[in-house]
């Protein structure tokens, strides 16, 4: 199936379920179709599936809540990382479900996402927003406090060229960190450039997308990995959350 049809299928499913945004596994599937490296994952709806999936993916794993009512998973205690064996995974599964029941009692719990735990590294963010006047804009920044506190980000209107992507990376202050700093190895800038171009292409080909948030993307010396993905789509009047 071509990517456009595959996207429309995921999109319609979300709308049919009354969501104007794609769940993490759906958003990562869109990324994967376009060649962005994403974490291996599966969805468990009971403890047998959980243990089977964890074994297939390989320890350590990460568990995340899967719910049409939870957009920011860690805010409700819905993310646990570094679970090393069957026992930790079983306890983690129960804990996540309890946390969400407690912090967001009305949330429907569709299951728990099990995914590979990737090694820590520099975190970057690629985002897309839609402006009524200028259309889609793409944003780049370093993760965590760099974005939230220092607003150290760069923007371009979509579509972008390779040169735009290069400039987006070099013009942020945090570029110093990406180049390699005090023994930190340099980040794979070329992979970030390609990721920016890919996100621009995803938006060009799928205009139903109004917002996109790849946060974080982990950057290594060789390659990157999208660890969390969210896509907001048009077509529904009001946000569900
Ligand atoms: P949220 O919906 O709260 O943004 P995330 O999926 O981004 O949830 O998870 C929260 C944090 O947990 C991430 O910012 C990242 O630091 C860490 N994390 C999430 N998934 C993984 C993973 N597969 N491997 C390693 N760390 C992860
Ligand atoms: Mg996130």
CSV table of C-alpha atoms and ligand atoms in Angstrom, one decimal:
chain,number,residue,atom,x,y,z
A,1,UNK,CA,0.0,0.0,0.0
A,2,UNK,CA,1.3,3.5,-0.7
A,3,UNK,CA,2.1,5.9,2.1
A,4,UNK,CA,-0.7,8.2,1.3
A,5,UNK,CA,-3.3,5.5,1.5
A,6,UNK,CA,-1.7,4.1,4.6
A,7,UNK,CA,-1.8,7.6,6.2
A,8,UNK,CA,-5.5,8.1,5.2
A,9,UNK,CA,-6.3,4.8,6.8
A,10,UNK,CA,-4.7,5.7,10.1
A,11,UNK,CA,-6.3,9.2,9.9
A,12,UNK,CA,-9.8,7.9,9.3
A,13,UNK,CA,-9.5,5.4,12.2
A,14,UNK,CA,-8.6,8.3,14.5
A,15,UNK,CA,-11.5,10.4,13.3
A,16,UNK,CA,-13.9,7.5,13.6
A,17,UNK,CA,-12.8,7.0,17.2
A,18,UNK,CA,-13.5,10.8,17.8
A,19,UNK,CA,-9.8,11.7,18.1
A,20,UNK,CA,-8.2,14.6,16.3
A,21,UNK,CA,-4.7,13.2,17.0
A,22,UNK,CA,-2.8,10.0,16.4
A,23,UNK,CA,-1.8,7.8,19.2
A,24,UNK,CA,2.0,7.2,19.6
A,25,UNK,CA,2.0,3.9,17.8
A,26,UNK,CA,0.0,5.4,14.9
A,27,UNK,CA,2.2,8.5,14.7
A,28,UNK,CA,5.3,6.4,14.8
A,29,UNK,CA,3.9,4.2,12.0
A,30,UNK,CA,3.6,7.4,9.9
A,31,UNK,CA,7.2,8.3,10.7
A,32,UNK,CA,8.4,4.7,9.9
A,33,UNK,CA,6.6,4.7,6.5
A,34,UNK,CA,8.7,7.7,5.6
A,35,UNK,CA,11.9,6.2,6.7
A,36,UNK,CA,12.4,7.9,10.1
A,37,UNK,CA,14.0,5.4,12.6
A,38,UNK,CA,11.5,4.8,15.5
A,39,UNK,CA,11.6,2.5,18.5
A,40,UNK,CA,10.4,-1.0,18.1
A,41,UNK,CA,7.1,-1.4,19.8
A,42,UNK,CA,3.9,-3.4,20.4
A,43,UNK,CA,0.7,-2.9,22.3
A,44,UNK,CA,-0.2,-5.2,25.3
A,45,UNK,CA,-3.8,-5.5,26.5
A,46,UNK,CA,-3.1,-8.1,29.2
A,47,UNK,CA,-0.2,-9.5,31.2
A,48,UNK,CA,0.4,-12.5,28.9
A,49,UNK,CA,0.8,-10.2,25.9
A,50,UNK,CA,3.0,-7.9,28.0
A,51,UNK,CA,5.5,-10.6,28.9
A,52,UNK,CA,5.5,-12.1,25.4
A,53,UNK,CA,6.1,-8.6,23.8
A,54,UNK,CA,8.8,-7.7,26.3
A,55,UNK,CA,10.7,-10.9,25.5
A,56,UNK,CA,10.4,-10.3,21.8
A,57,UNK,CA,11.5,-6.7,22.0
A,58,UNK,CA,14.3,-7.6,24.5
A,59,UNK,CA,15.0,-6.1,28.0
A,60,UNK,CA,15.3,-3.4,29.1
A,61,UNK,CA,12.0,-2.1,27.9
A,62,UNK,CA,9.9,1.1,28.3
A,63,UNK,CA,6.1,1.0,29.1
A,64,UNK,CA,3.7,3.8,28.2
A,65,UNK,CA,0.0,4.2,28.7
A,66,UNK,CA,-2.1,4.0,25.5
A,67,UNK,CA,-5.2,6.1,25.9
A,68,UNK,CA,-7.4,8.3,23.6
A,69,UNK,CA,-7.6,10.7,26.6
A,70,UNK,CA,-3.9,11.0,27.5
A,71,UNK,CA,-1.9,13.3,25.3
A,72,UNK,CA,1.0,13.9,27.7
A,73,UNK,CA,1.8,10.5,29.1
A,74,UNK,CA,4.3,11.3,31.8
A,75,UNK,CA,2.0,13.9,33.3
A,76,UNK,CA,-0.3,11.1,34.5
A,77,UNK,CA,2.5,8.7,35.6
A,78,UNK,CA,2.1,6.9,32.3
A,79,UNK,CA,5.7,6.3,31.3
A,80,UNK,CA,8.2,3.9,33.0
A,81,UNK,CA,11.7,3.4,31.5
A,82,UNK,CA,14.4,0.8,32.0
A,83,UNK,CA,12.4,-2.2,33.1
A,84,UNK,CA,14.9,-5.1,33.2
A,85,UNK,CA,13.0,-8.4,33.6
A,86,UNK,CA,9.6,-10.1,33.8
A,87,UNK,CA,9.0,-9.1,37.4
A,88,UNK,CA,9.7,-5.4,36.8
A,89,UNK,CA,7.6,-5.3,33.7
A,90,UNK,CA,4.6,-6.9,35.5
A,91,UNK,CA,4.9,-4.5,38.4
A,92,UNK,CA,5.4,-1.6,36.0
A,93,UNK,CA,2.3,-2.5,34.0
A,94,UNK,CA,0.1,-2.6,37.1
A,95,UNK,CA,1.7,0.7,38.3
A,96,UNK,CA,1.0,2.5,35.1
A,97,UNK,CA,-2.6,1.4,35.0
A,98,UNK,CA,-3.0,2.5,38.7
A,99,UNK,CA,-1.3,5.8,38.1
A,100,UNK,CA,-3.6,6.7,35.2
A,101,UNK,CA,-6.7,5.5,37.1
A,102,UNK,CA,-5.8,7.7,39.9
A,103,UNK,CA,-4.6,10.8,38.0
A,104,UNK,CA,-7.2,10.7,35.2
A,105,UNK,CA,-10.1,8.6,36.4
A,106,UNK,CA,-12.2,9.2,33.3
A,107,UNK,CA,-9.5,8.1,30.8
A,108,UNK,CA,-10.2,5.0,28.7
A,109,UNK,CA,-7.2,2.7,29.0
A,110,UNK,CA,-6.7,1.0,25.6
A,111,UNK,CA,-3.5,-0.9,26.6
A,112,UNK,CA,0.1,-0.3,27.4
A,113,UNK,CA,2.8,0.3,24.7
A,114,UNK,CA,5.9,-1.9,25.2
A,115,UNK,CA,9.0,-0.5,23.4
A,116,UNK,CA,12.7,-0.9,23.2
A,117,UNK,CA,14.7,1.2,25.7
A,118,UNK,CA,17.2,3.2,23.7
A,119,UNK,CA,20.5,4.4,25.3
A,120,UNK,CA,20.5,8.0,26.7
A,121,UNK,CA,22.0,10.7,24.4
A,122,UNK,CA,21.4,14.2,23.3
A,123,UNK,CA,17.7,14.9,22.8
A,124,UNK,CA,16.4,17.1,20.1
A,125,UNK,CA,12.8,18.1,19.0
A,126,UNK,CA,11.2,18.5,15.7
A,127,UNK,CA,7.8,20.1,15.7
A,128,UNK,CA,5.3,21.3,13.2
A,129,UNK,CA,2.6,24.0,13.8
A,130,UNK,CA,0.0,25.5,11.4
A,131,UNK,CA,-0.4,29.2,11.2
A,132,UNK,CA,-3.6,30.5,9.5
A,133,UNK,CA,-1.6,33.0,7.6
A,134,UNK,CA,1.7,31.3,6.8
A,135,UNK,CA,0.7,27.7,6.7
A,136,UNK,CA,2.8,25.0,8.2
A,137,UNK,CA,6.0,25.9,10.0
A,138,UNK,CA,8.7,23.4,11.1
A,139,UNK,CA,10.6,23.9,14.4
A,140,UNK,CA,13.9,22.5,15.6
A,141,UNK,CA,15.5,22.6,19.0
A,142,UNK,CA,17.4,20.7,21.7
A,143,UNK,CA,15.2,18.8,24.1
A,144,UNK,CA,14.1,19.6,27.7
A,145,UNK,CA,15.1,23.0,29.2
A,146,UNK,CA,16.7,24.3,26.0
A,147,UNK,CA,13.3,24.6,24.5
A,148,UNK,CA,11.2,25.2,27.5
A,149,UNK,CA,13.4,27.6,29.4
A,150,UNK,CA,15.7,29.2,26.8
A,151,UNK,CA,13.3,29.0,23.8
A,152,UNK,CA,16.4,28.1,21.8
A,153,UNK,CA,14.6,27.1,18.6
A,154,UNK,CA,14.6,27.7,14.9
A,155,UNK,CA,11.7,27.9,12.5
A,156,UNK,CA,11.1,27.7,8.7
A,157,UNK,CA,8.0,27.6,6.6
A,158,UNK,CA,7.4,24.2,4.9
A,159,UNK,CA,8.5,23.0,2.4
A,160,UNK,CA,12.2,23.4,3.4
A,161,UNK,CA,15.3,22.8,1.3
A,162,UNK,CA,18.4,20.9,2.5
A,163,UNK,CA,20.1,24.3,3.0
A,164,UNK,CA,17.2,25.4,5.2
A,165,UNK,CA,17.6,22.3,7.3
A,166,UNK,CA,21.3,22.8,7.7
A,167,UNK,CA,20.7,26.4,8.8
A,168,UNK,CA,18.0,25.5,11.2
A,169,UNK,CA,20.5,23.3,13.1
A,170,UNK,CA,23.5,25.6,13.0
A,171,UNK,CA,21.7,28.8,14.0
A,172,UNK,CA,20.5,27.6,17.4
A,173,UNK,CA,22.8,28.3,20.4
A,174,UNK,CA,22.7,24.6,21.3
A,175,UNK,CA,24.6,23.8,18.1
A,176,UNK,CA,27.7,24.0,20.2
A,177,UNK,CA,26.5,21.0,22.2
A,178,UNK,CA,25.6,19.1,19.0
A,179,UNK,CA,29.1,19.6,17.6
A,180,UNK,CA,30.6,17.8,20.5
A,181,UNK,CA,31.4,19.4,23.8
A,182,UNK,CA,33.7,18.5,26.7
A,183,UNK,CA,34.2,14.9,25.7
A,184,UNK,CA,30.6,14.5,24.4
A,185,UNK,CA,30.8,12.9,21.0
A,186,UNK,CA,29.5,15.0,18.0
A,187,UNK,CA,25.9,14.3,17.1
A,188,UNK,CA,25.0,12.9,13.7
A,189,UNK,CA,24.0,16.2,12.1
A,190,UNK,CA,23.4,14.6,8.7
A,191,UNK,CA,20.7,12.3,10.2
A,192,UNK,CA,19.0,15.4,11.8
A,193,UNK,CA,19.1,17.2,8.4
A,194,UNK,CA,17.4,14.2,6.8
A,195,UNK,CA,14.8,14.0,9.6
A,196,UNK,CA,13.9,17.7,9.1
A,197,UNK,CA,13.5,17.1,5.3
A,198,UNK,CA,11.4,14.0,5.9
A,199,UNK,CA,9.1,15.8,8.3
A,200,UNK,CA,8.7,18.6,5.7
A,201,UNK,CA,7.8,15.9,3.1
A,202,UNK,CA,5.3,14.2,5.4
A,203,UNK,CA,3.5,17.5,5.8
A,204,UNK,CA,3.6,18.2,2.1
A,205,UNK,CA,2.1,14.9,1.3
A,206,UNK,CA,-0.5,14.8,4.1
A,207,UNK,CA,-2.1,18.2,4.6
A,208,UNK,CA,-4.6,16.8,7.1
A,209,UNK,CA,-1.8,17.1,9.6
A,210,UNK,CA,-2.0,20.4,11.6
A,211,UNK,CA,0.6,19.7,14.2
A,212,UNK,CA,3.5,17.3,14.7
A,213,UNK,CA,5.7,16.7,17.7
A,214,UNK,CA,8.7,14.4,17.6
A,215,UNK,CA,9.8,14.9,21.2
A,216,UNK,CA,12.3,13.6,22.0
A,217,UNK,CA,14.5,12.3,19.1
A,218,UNK,CA,17.7,10.8,20.5
A,219,UNK,CA,20.8,11.7,18.5
A,220,UNK,CA,23.8,9.4,18.5
A,221,UNK,CA,27.2,9.6,16.8
A,222,UNK,CA,25.7,7.4,14.2
A,223,UNK,CA,22.0,7.8,13.6
A,224,UNK,CA,19.0,9.0,15.5
A,225,UNK,CA,15.9,7.4,17.0
A,226,UNK,CA,12.4,8.9,17.4
A,227,UNK,CA,11.4,8.0,20.9
A,228,UNK,CA,8.0,9.8,21.1
A,229,UNK,CA,5.7,11.0,18.4
A,230,UNK,CA,2.4,12.9,18.3
A,231,UNK,CA,0.4,14.1,15.3
A,232,UNK,CA,-2.6,16.4,15.5
A,233,UNK,CA,-4.9,16.3,12.5
A,234,UNK,CA,-7.6,18.7,11.2
A,235,UNK,CA,-11.2,17.7,10.6
A,236,UNK,CA,-12.5,17.6,14.1
A,237,UNK,CA,-13.8,20.9,15.5
A,238,UNK,CA,-12.5,20.6,19.0
A,239,UNK,CA,-9.7,18.9,20.7
A,240,UNK,CA,-10.8,15.9,22.7
A,241,UNK,CA,-8.7,16.7,25.7
B,1,LIG,P1,5.3,12.1,27.0
B,1,LIG,O1,4.0,11.8,26.4
B,1,LIG,O2,5.2,12.4,28.5
B,1,LIG,O3,6.0,13.2,26.3
B,1,LIG,P2,7.5,10.3,26.2
B,1,LIG,O4,7.1,9.2,25.3
B,1,LIG,O5,8.2,11.4,25.6
B,1,LIG,O6,6.1,10.8,27.0
B,1,LIG,O7,8.4,9.7,27.4
B,1,LIG,C1,8.9,10.6,28.4
B,1,LIG,C2,10.4,10.5,28.5
B,1,LIG,O8,10.8,9.2,28.7
B,1,LIG,C3,11.1,10.9,27.1
B,1,LIG,O9,11.3,12.3,27.1
B,1,LIG,C4,12.4,10.2,27.2
B,1,LIG,O10,13.4,10.9,28.0
B,1,LIG,C5,12.0,8.9,28.0
B,1,LIG,N1,11.7,7.8,27.0
B,1,LIG,C6,10.5,7.5,26.5
B,1,LIG,N2,10.6,6.5,25.6
B,1,LIG,C7,11.9,6.0,25.7
B,1,LIG,C8,12.5,4.9,25.1
B,1,LIG,N3,11.9,4.1,24.2
B,1,LIG,N4,13.9,4.7,25.4
B,1,LIG,C9,14.5,5.6,26.3
B,1,LIG,N5,13.9,6.6,26.9
B,1,LIG,C10,12.6,6.9,26.6
B,2,LIG,MG1,7.4,13.2,24.7
